[in-house]
């Protein structure tokens, strides 16, 4: 059935998660407050003052915390170490570095790092120790505070997308943390900055896609260097010593990470870090297609599937001024659709309701990763409508060409977003106070969390508190 949900505002949407504050999206009145659809101009972070003299060893976590110099407001944190200054102690967030990071000069040499790893394909995640590379001149070292659990982590570690992955595998490409050291040539970040890393940690940096800011589509000899399970030695500029680090990328289920500054994003200061961390994948995966394929205020948007991706699609759609309908099997998620700000709900198992909804939507965002009838979603589109897939069903999708031809409809796909667009998305979230709805877990609960994620028993993203490693 299709149900209208009226009279909603952000003030009327309660939290439902006892373990963490749930974020909400303000409902905008497109007549009186038309939302600003962000431009695709390049985001420029403020540079630090680099006029000091000769290069010195990488700064330790005990360095003084510089004030932000403009651009996106940034959050600084206090390090609980003996040399912390009075100014540092007044920082808004308390932060205790782990023993290996608190050592002066940490990351000037390869640094050990606790993590949770799948030692074999399909195996349970277990406590493990890896080594992070020493800082290169343009590297940033980050102590990870939170790591989001994406369904992709499960697929990769269990070989469900492809066999022959690199093990041990440390998953996690939604990473939120604090800068603890920077290389001598770093200009975008300083110690104490609150930052995030998404699905990539490097690329060829020179192909036409990288140059325009779409590193996820890198066409260098090895493509993008993804955050885990990938080779660091695809390119000379990202190479590591295989005998020291295995020359393998290890993800966010860990204490720390070292990455080139060009693949680090600033987390807006008004966003809760734990709830903002999943934006680095779930956020940009849904934001990017809405922007690229031209969602506009007053468009009728159908978000198919209400999970980690779908709930972000609803929040973005509402913030962008669209009339949002959640499409889901059954009515079990109707109330949550209302809480998230959706205007309508459509039960995809109700044939009569689906028939009434045919030819009414300008845009369908399909987030479903299970096999499903994509043709039925095309029927929902009006002439010139667009259906964009961001979920990846296990089997090929059979589509009749007539469903596209007879309405000049578009069926498309979208893969995460580049670093520039990820920062653009984070800035948009900062302006609209958008974060993910999360459940925070300890590191030793991650195997149970994976099983719950498979069963859709989470609203809507698990986030690991890495202090529990």
Coordinates of C-alpha atoms in Angstrom, one line a residue:
X1 CA 0.0 0.0 0.0
X2 CA 1.0 3.6 -0.4
X3 CA 0.7 5.8 2.6
X4 CA 1.1 9.6 2.9
X5 CA 3.1 10.8 5.9
X6 CA 2.3 14.4 6.5
X7 CA 3.1 17.2 8.9
X8 CA 6.7 16.2 9.7
X9 CA 9.5 18.3 10.9
X10 CA 12.9 17.6 12.4
X11 CA 11.6 18.6 15.8
X12 CA 9.0 15.8 15.8
X13 CA 11.4 12.9 14.9
X14 CA 12.5 11.1 18.1
X15 CA 15.6 9.0 18.6
X16 CA 15.1 5.2 18.7
X17 CA 18.6 4.1 19.6
X18 CA 19.6 3.7 23.2
X19 CA 23.3 3.2 22.4
X20 CA 23.7 6.5 20.5
X21 CA 21.9 9.6 19.6
X22 CA 20.1 9.2 16.3
X23 CA 20.5 11.9 13.7
X24 CA 17.6 13.5 11.9
X25 CA 17.2 15.5 8.7
X26 CA 15.3 18.7 8.7
X27 CA 12.3 18.8 6.5
X28 CA 12.5 21.9 4.2
X29 CA 9.7 23.9 2.8
X30 CA 10.8 24.2 -0.9
X31 CA 8.5 27.2 -1.4
X32 CA 9.8 29.4 1.4
X33 CA 13.3 27.9 1.8
X34 CA 14.5 26.4 -1.5
X35 CA 17.5 24.2 -0.6
X36 CA 20.8 25.0 -2.2
X37 CA 21.9 22.2 -4.5
X38 CA 25.7 22.2 -4.2
X39 CA 27.8 23.0 -7.1
X40 CA 30.4 20.6 -8.4
X41 CA 33.3 23.1 -7.9
X42 CA 36.5 21.8 -6.4
X43 CA 36.6 21.9 -2.6
X44 CA 39.8 23.7 -1.3
X45 CA 40.8 23.1 2.3
X46 CA 42.7 25.8 4.1
X47 CA 46.5 25.5 4.1
X48 CA 48.6 25.7 7.2
X49 CA 51.4 28.3 7.6
X50 CA 54.4 26.5 6.1
X51 CA 56.8 29.4 6.3
X52 CA 58.8 27.8 9.2
X53 CA 62.4 26.9 8.4
X54 CA 64.0 23.7 7.3
X55 CA 62.2 20.3 7.2
X56 CA 62.1 18.5 10.5
X57 CA 61.1 15.0 11.6
X58 CA 57.4 14.3 11.5
X59 CA 55.6 16.1 14.3
X60 CA 54.6 14.0 17.2
X61 CA 51.1 13.8 18.8
X62 CA 52.3 16.2 21.5
X63 CA 52.6 19.1 19.0
X64 CA 50.7 22.2 19.7
X65 CA 47.3 22.3 18.1
X66 CA 47.1 25.0 15.4
X67 CA 43.8 26.9 15.1
X68 CA 41.7 26.4 11.9
X69 CA 42.5 28.8 9.2
X70 CA 39.2 29.1 7.3
X71 CA 37.1 27.0 5.0
X72 CA 35.2 24.1 6.6
X73 CA 35.0 24.5 10.3
X74 CA 37.2 21.9 11.9
X75 CA 37.2 20.2 15.3
X76 CA 40.4 20.0 17.3
X77 CA 41.0 17.5 20.1
X78 CA 43.0 17.5 23.3
X79 CA 45.7 14.8 23.7
X80 CA 46.0 13.3 27.1
X81 CA 49.8 13.4 27.4
X82 CA 52.1 15.1 29.8
X83 CA 53.2 17.9 27.6
X84 CA 49.6 19.1 26.6
X85 CA 49.4 22.8 26.9
X86 CA 46.7 24.8 28.6
X87 CA 45.3 25.8 25.2
X88 CA 45.1 22.2 24.1
X89 CA 43.3 21.2 27.3
X90 CA 40.4 23.6 26.4
X91 CA 39.8 21.7 23.1
X92 CA 36.2 20.6 22.7
X93 CA 36.8 16.8 22.5
X94 CA 38.9 14.7 24.9
X95 CA 41.3 12.3 23.2
X96 CA 43.6 9.7 24.6
X97 CA 46.2 8.3 22.2
X98 CA 47.2 4.6 22.5
X99 CA 50.6 3.8 23.8
X100 CA 52.3 3.3 20.5
X101 CA 51.0 6.6 19.2
X102 CA 51.7 8.6 22.3
X103 CA 55.4 8.1 21.9
X104 CA 57.2 11.2 20.6
X105 CA 58.1 10.8 17.0
X106 CA 55.6 8.1 16.4
X107 CA 55.2 7.3 12.7
X108 CA 58.7 8.5 11.9
X109 CA 59.2 4.8 11.6
X110 CA 56.9 1.9 10.9
X111 CA 54.4 1.6 13.7
X112 CA 52.6 -1.5 15.1
X113 CA 48.8 -1.3 15.2
X114 CA 46.1 -3.5 16.8
X115 CA 43.2 -4.5 14.6
X116 CA 40.5 -7.0 14.0
X117 CA 41.3 -9.2 11.0
X118 CA 39.9 -12.1 8.9
X119 CA 42.9 -14.4 8.8
X120 CA 41.4 -16.6 6.1
X121 CA 38.6 -16.2 3.6
X122 CA 35.3 -16.7 5.4
X123 CA 36.9 -16.9 8.8
X124 CA 35.8 -15.0 11.9
X125 CA 37.5 -11.7 12.7
X126 CA 40.1 -12.0 15.4
X127 CA 42.5 -9.7 17.2
X128 CA 45.6 -9.2 15.1
X129 CA 48.6 -6.8 14.8
X130 CA 49.7 -5.1 11.6
X131 CA 52.4 -2.5 10.8
X132 CA 51.6 0.9 9.3
X133 CA 54.2 2.5 7.1
X134 CA 56.4 5.4 8.3
X135 CA 55.2 8.8 7.3
X136 CA 56.1 10.0 3.8
X137 CA 56.5 13.8 3.3
X138 CA 52.8 14.2 2.2
X139 CA 51.3 11.6 4.5
X140 CA 48.9 12.1 7.4
X141 CA 48.9 9.6 10.4
X142 CA 45.4 9.2 12.0
X143 CA 44.4 7.5 15.2
X144 CA 41.1 5.9 14.3
X145 CA 38.3 6.6 16.7
X146 CA 35.5 4.9 14.9
X147 CA 35.0 2.5 12.0
X148 CA 31.7 1.9 10.2
X149 CA 30.6 -1.6 9.3
X150 CA 29.6 -1.7 5.6
X151 CA 28.0 -4.8 4.0
X152 CA 30.9 -4.7 1.5
X153 CA 33.2 -5.7 4.3
X154 CA 31.3 -8.9 4.7
X155 CA 31.2 -9.6 1.0
X156 CA 34.9 -9.0 0.6
X157 CA 36.1 -11.0 3.7
X158 CA 33.9 -14.0 2.8
X159 CA 34.8 -14.0 -0.9
X160 CA 31.2 -13.4 -2.0
X161 CA 32.0 -11.0 -4.8
X162 CA 35.2 -12.7 -5.9
X163 CA 37.6 -15.4 -4.6
X164 CA 41.3 -15.0 -4.0
X165 CA 41.3 -11.9 -1.7
X166 CA 44.4 -10.9 0.2
X167 CA 44.5 -12.3 3.7
X168 CA 44.8 -11.5 6.6
X169 CA 42.2 -8.9 5.6
X170 CA 41.4 -5.9 7.8
X171 CA 38.2 -4.5 6.5
X172 CA 36.6 -1.1 7.1
X173 CA 36.4 1.9 4.6
X174 CA 34.3 4.2 6.8
X175 CA 37.0 5.7 9.0
X176 CA 36.8 8.6 11.5
X177 CA 39.6 9.8 13.6
X178 CA 42.1 12.4 14.7
X179 CA 45.4 13.5 13.0
X180 CA 48.3 12.5 15.3
X181 CA 51.3 13.3 13.0
X182 CA 51.9 14.9 9.6
X183 CA 54.7 14.7 7.1
X184 CA 56.9 17.7 6.4
X185 CA 55.2 18.6 3.1
X186 CA 51.6 18.3 4.3
X187 CA 49.7 21.5 3.8
X188 CA 46.0 20.6 4.4
X189 CA 46.0 19.2 7.9
X190 CA 47.6 19.6 11.3
X191 CA 47.8 17.5 14.5
X192 CA 44.4 17.5 16.2
X193 CA 42.2 17.8 13.1
X194 CA 39.2 15.6 13.1
X195 CA 39.1 13.8 9.7
X196 CA 37.8 10.8 7.8
X197 CA 38.9 8.4 5.1
X198 CA 36.6 6.6 2.7
X199 CA 36.9 3.8 0.2
X200 CA 40.2 4.8 -1.4
X201 CA 43.6 5.7 -0.1
X202 CA 45.4 6.5 -3.4
X203 CA 45.1 6.3 -7.2
X204 CA 47.3 6.9 -10.2
X205 CA 46.6 10.7 -9.7
X206 CA 47.2 11.4 -13.4
X207 CA 44.5 9.8 -15.6
X208 CA 41.6 12.1 -16.8
X209 CA 39.3 10.7 -14.1
X210 CA 41.7 11.3 -11.2
X211 CA 42.5 14.8 -12.5
X212 CA 38.8 15.7 -12.6
X213 CA 38.2 14.3 -9.1
X214 CA 36.6 11.0 -9.9
X215 CA 39.4 8.8 -8.4
X216 CA 37.0 5.9 -7.9
X217 CA 37.0 5.4 -11.7
X218 CA 40.8 5.6 -11.9
X219 CA 42.2 4.1 -15.2
X220 CA 45.8 3.9 -14.1
X221 CA 47.5 0.5 -14.5
X222 CA 46.0 -0.8 -11.3
X223 CA 43.0 1.5 -10.8
X224 CA 42.3 3.2 -7.5
X225 CA 44.1 1.9 -4.4
X226 CA 41.2 0.8 -2.2
X227 CA 41.3 1.1 1.6
X228 CA 41.6 -2.6 2.3
X229 CA 42.6 -5.8 0.5
X230 CA 44.5 -4.0 -2.2
X231 CA 48.1 -3.6 -3.2
X232 CA 49.9 -0.4 -2.2
X233 CA 52.5 -1.1 -4.9
X234 CA 50.4 -0.3 -7.9
X235 CA 52.2 3.0 -8.2
X236 CA 55.6 4.2 -7.1
X237 CA 54.1 7.1 -5.1
X238 CA 52.0 4.7 -3.0
X239 CA 54.6 1.9 -2.7
X240 CA 55.5 0.3 0.6
X241 CA 58.2 -2.1 1.7
X242 CA 56.7 -5.5 1.4
X243 CA 58.9 -7.0 4.1
X244 CA 57.7 -4.3 6.6
X245 CA 54.0 -3.8 5.8
X246 CA 53.2 -6.6 3.3
X247 CA 52.5 -3.8 0.8
X248 CA 48.8 -4.4 1.4
X249 CA 46.1 -1.9 2.4
X250 CA 44.5 -2.5 5.8
X251 CA 41.2 -0.9 6.6
X252 CA 39.6 0.9 9.5
X253 CA 39.0 -1.9 12.0
X254 CA 42.3 -0.8 13.5
X255 CA 44.0 1.7 15.8
X256 CA 45.6 3.9 13.2
X257 CA 46.2 4.5 9.5
X258 CA 48.8 6.4 7.4
X259 CA 47.5 7.9 4.1
X260 CA 48.4 10.6 1.6
X261 CA 46.8 13.9 2.6
X262 CA 44.9 14.0 -0.8
X263 CA 42.7 11.2 0.3
X264 CA 41.8 12.6 3.7
X265 CA 38.6 14.6 4.3
X266 CA 37.7 17.1 7.0
X267 CA 34.7 16.2 9.3
X268 CA 32.6 19.4 10.0
X269 CA 32.9 20.4 13.6
X270 CA 29.2 20.3 14.3
X271 CA 28.8 16.6 13.4
X272 CA 29.1 13.8 16.0
X273 CA 32.2 11.9 14.8
X274 CA 30.8 8.4 15.4
X275 CA 27.6 9.2 13.5
X276 CA 29.5 11.0 10.8
X277 CA 31.9 8.2 10.1
X278 CA 29.6 6.1 7.9
X279 CA 29.1 9.1 5.7
X280 CA 32.5 8.2 4.2
X281 CA 30.8 5.3 2.3
X282 CA 27.1 5.2 2.9
X283 CA 26.8 8.9 2.7
X284 CA 28.7 9.6 -0.5
X285 CA 27.3 6.5 -2.2
X286 CA 23.8 8.0 -2.1
X287 CA 24.7 11.7 -2.3
X288 CA 26.7 11.3 -5.5
X289 CA 24.0 9.9 -7.8
X290 CA 21.4 12.4 -6.6
X291 CA 23.7 15.2 -7.5
X292 CA 25.2 13.7 -10.7
X293 CA 21.8 12.7 -12.2
X294 CA 20.2 15.9 -11.3
X295 CA 17.7 15.5 -8.4
X296 CA 15.9 18.9 -8.0
X297 CA 13.5 20.4 -5.5
X298 CA 9.9 19.3 -6.2
X299 CA 11.1 16.1 -7.9
X300 CA 9.3 13.0 -6.8
X301 CA 12.1 10.6 -5.4
X302 CA 11.5 7.0 -4.6
X303 CA 14.2 5.5 -2.3
X304 CA 14.1 1.7 -2.7
X305 CA 15.2 -0.2 0.4
X306 CA 15.6 1.3 3.8
X307 CA 18.9 0.2 5.2
X308 CA 22.3 1.7 5.6
X309 CA 22.2 3.3 2.1
X310 CA 18.5 3.8 1.9
X311 CA 18.1 5.8 5.1
X312 CA 20.8 8.2 3.9
X313 CA 19.0 8.5 0.5
X314 CA 15.9 9.6 2.4
X315 CA 17.8 12.2 4.4
X316 CA 19.6 13.7 1.4
X317 CA 16.4 13.7 -0.7
X318 CA 14.5 15.6 2.0
X319 CA 17.3 18.0 2.5
X320 CA 17.5 18.7 -1.2
X321 CA 13.8 19.5 -1.3
X322 CA 12.4 16.4 -3.1
X323 CA 9.1 14.7 -2.3
X324 CA 10.4 11.4 -0.9
X325 CA 8.7 8.0 -0.9
X326 CA 10.3 5.0 0.7
X327 CA 9.6 1.8 -1.3
X328 CA 10.0 -1.4 0.8
X329 CA 8.7 -4.9 1.0
X330 CA 5.8 -5.0 3.5
X331 CA 5.0 -2.2 6.0
X332 CA 7.4 -3.0 8.7
X333 CA 9.6 0.1 8.0
X334 CA 6.7 2.6 7.6
X335 CA 7.2 4.2 11.0
X336 CA 10.9 4.6 10.5
X337 CA 10.3 6.1 7.1
X338 CA 8.2 8.8 8.9
X339 CA 10.9 9.3 11.6
X340 CA 13.5 9.9 8.9
X341 CA 11.4 12.5 7.1
X342 CA 9.9 10.6 4.2
X343 CA 6.6 12.0 2.9
X344 CA 5.1 8.7 1.6
X345 CA 5.6 5.0 1.9
X346 CA 5.0 2.4 -0.8
X347 CA 4.7 -1.4 -0.1
X348 CA 6.3 -3.0 -3.1
X349 CA 4.4 -6.3 -2.5
X350 CA 1.0 -4.5 -2.9
X351 CA 0.3 -4.8 -6.6
X352 CA -2.6 -2.4 -6.6
X353 CA -0.5 0.3 -4.8
X354 CA 2.4 -0.3 -7.3
X355 CA 0.0 0.1 -10.2
X356 CA -1.4 3.4 -8.8
X357 CA 2.2 4.7 -8.3
X358 CA 3.3 3.8 -11.9
X359 CA 4.4 6.7 -14.1
X360 CA 4.7 9.1 -11.1
X361 CA 8.4 9.4 -10.1
X362 CA 11.1 11.5 -11.6
X363 CA 13.9 9.6 -9.9
X364 CA 14.3 6.2 -8.3
X365 CA 17.3 5.5 -6.1
X366 CA 17.7 1.7 -5.9
X367 CA 19.8 0.7 -2.8
X368 CA 18.8 -3.0 -2.7
X369 CA 21.7 -5.5 -2.8
X370 CA 19.5 -8.6 -3.1
X371 CA 18.0 -10.0 -6.3
X372 CA 14.8 -8.0 -7.1
X373 CA 12.6 -6.9 -10.0
X374 CA 14.2 -3.8 -11.4
X375 CA 11.7 -3.7 -14.2
X376 CA 9.0 -3.0 -11.7
X377 CA 10.9 0.0 -10.5
X378 CA 11.2 1.3 -14.1
X379 CA 7.4 1.2 -14.2
X380 CA 7.3 3.7 -11.4
X381 CA 9.2 6.3 -13.5
X382 CA 7.5 9.0 -15.6
X383 CA 8.8 9.9 -19.0
X384 CA 12.5 10.9 -18.8
X385 CA 12.7 9.4 -15.4
X386 CA 15.9 8.0 -14.0
X387 CA 16.6 4.8 -12.0
X388 CA 20.0 4.7 -10.5
X389 CA 21.4 1.5 -8.9
X390 CA 23.8 1.7 -6.0
X391 CA 23.2 -1.7 -4.5
X392 CA 24.8 -4.7 -6.2
X393 CA 22.5 -7.8 -6.6
X394 CA 24.4 -11.1 -6.8
X395 CA 22.9 -12.1 -10.2
X396 CA 22.6 -10.3 -13.5
X397 CA 19.6 -7.9 -13.8
X398 CA 17.2 -8.9 -16.7
X399 CA 15.6 -5.9 -18.2
X400 CA 13.3 -5.5 -21.2
X401 CA 14.4 -2.8 -23.5
X402 CA 10.8 -1.8 -24.0
X403 CA 10.7 -0.5 -20.5
X404 CA 13.4 2.0 -21.3
X405 CA 12.4 2.8 -24.9
X406 CA 8.7 3.4 -24.3
X407 CA 9.3 6.2 -21.7
X408 CA 12.8 7.5 -22.7
X409 CA 13.9 6.2 -19.3
X410 CA 17.4 5.9 -18.0
X411 CA 18.8 3.0 -16.0
X412 CA 22.2 3.8 -14.5
X413 CA 24.6 3.0 -11.8
X414 CA 26.9 4.9 -9.5
X415 CA 30.0 4.0 -7.5
X416 CA 30.8 5.9 -4.3
X417 CA 32.3 9.3 -5.1
X418 CA 35.7 10.9 -5.5
X419 CA 37.6 12.7 -2.7
X420 CA 36.4 16.1 -3.8
X421 CA 32.8 15.0 -3.9
X422 CA 33.1 13.2 -0.6
X423 CA 34.3 16.5 1.0
X424 CA 31.4 18.3 -0.7
X425 CA 29.0 15.8 0.7
X426 CA 30.5 16.2 4.2
X427 CA 30.1 20.0 4.0
X428 CA 26.5 19.5 2.9
X429 CA 25.9 17.3 5.9
X430 CA 27.5 19.9 8.1
X431 CA 25.2 22.6 6.8
X432 CA 22.1 20.5 7.2
X433 CA 23.1 18.6 10.3
X434 CA 22.9 15.2 8.7
X435 CA 24.6 12.1 10.0
X436 CA 23.9 8.3 10.0
X437 CA 21.7 6.5 12.5
X438 CA 24.1 4.2 14.2
X439 CA 24.6 1.5 16.8
X440 CA 28.0 1.7 18.5
X441 CA 29.7 -1.6 19.2
X442 CA 32.9 -2.9 20.8
X443 CA 35.5 -4.5 18.7
X444 CA 34.8 -7.9 20.2
X445 CA 31.2 -7.6 19.0
X446 CA 32.0 -7.3 15.3
X447 CA 31.3 -10.9 14.3
X448 CA 27.9 -10.8 15.9
X449 CA 27.3 -7.4 14.2
X450 CA 28.1 -8.9 10.8
X451 CA 25.5 -11.6 11.3
X452 CA 23.0 -9.0 12.5
X453 CA 23.8 -6.8 9.4
X454 CA 23.1 -9.8 7.2
X455 CA 19.7 -10.2 8.9
X456 CA 19.0 -6.5 8.6
X457 CA 18.9 -6.2 12.4
X458 CA 20.4 -2.8 12.7
X459 CA 19.2 0.8 12.3
X460 CA 21.1 1.6 10.3
X461 CA 24.8 1.3 10.6
X462 CA 27.1 -0.4 13.1
X463 CA 30.1 1.6 14.2
X464 CA 33.1 0.1 16.0
X465 CA 34.5 2.1 18.9
X466 CA 38.2 1.4 18.2
X467 CA 39.2 2.3 21.7
X468 CA 37.9 -1.2 22.5
X469 CA 40.5 -3.0 20.3

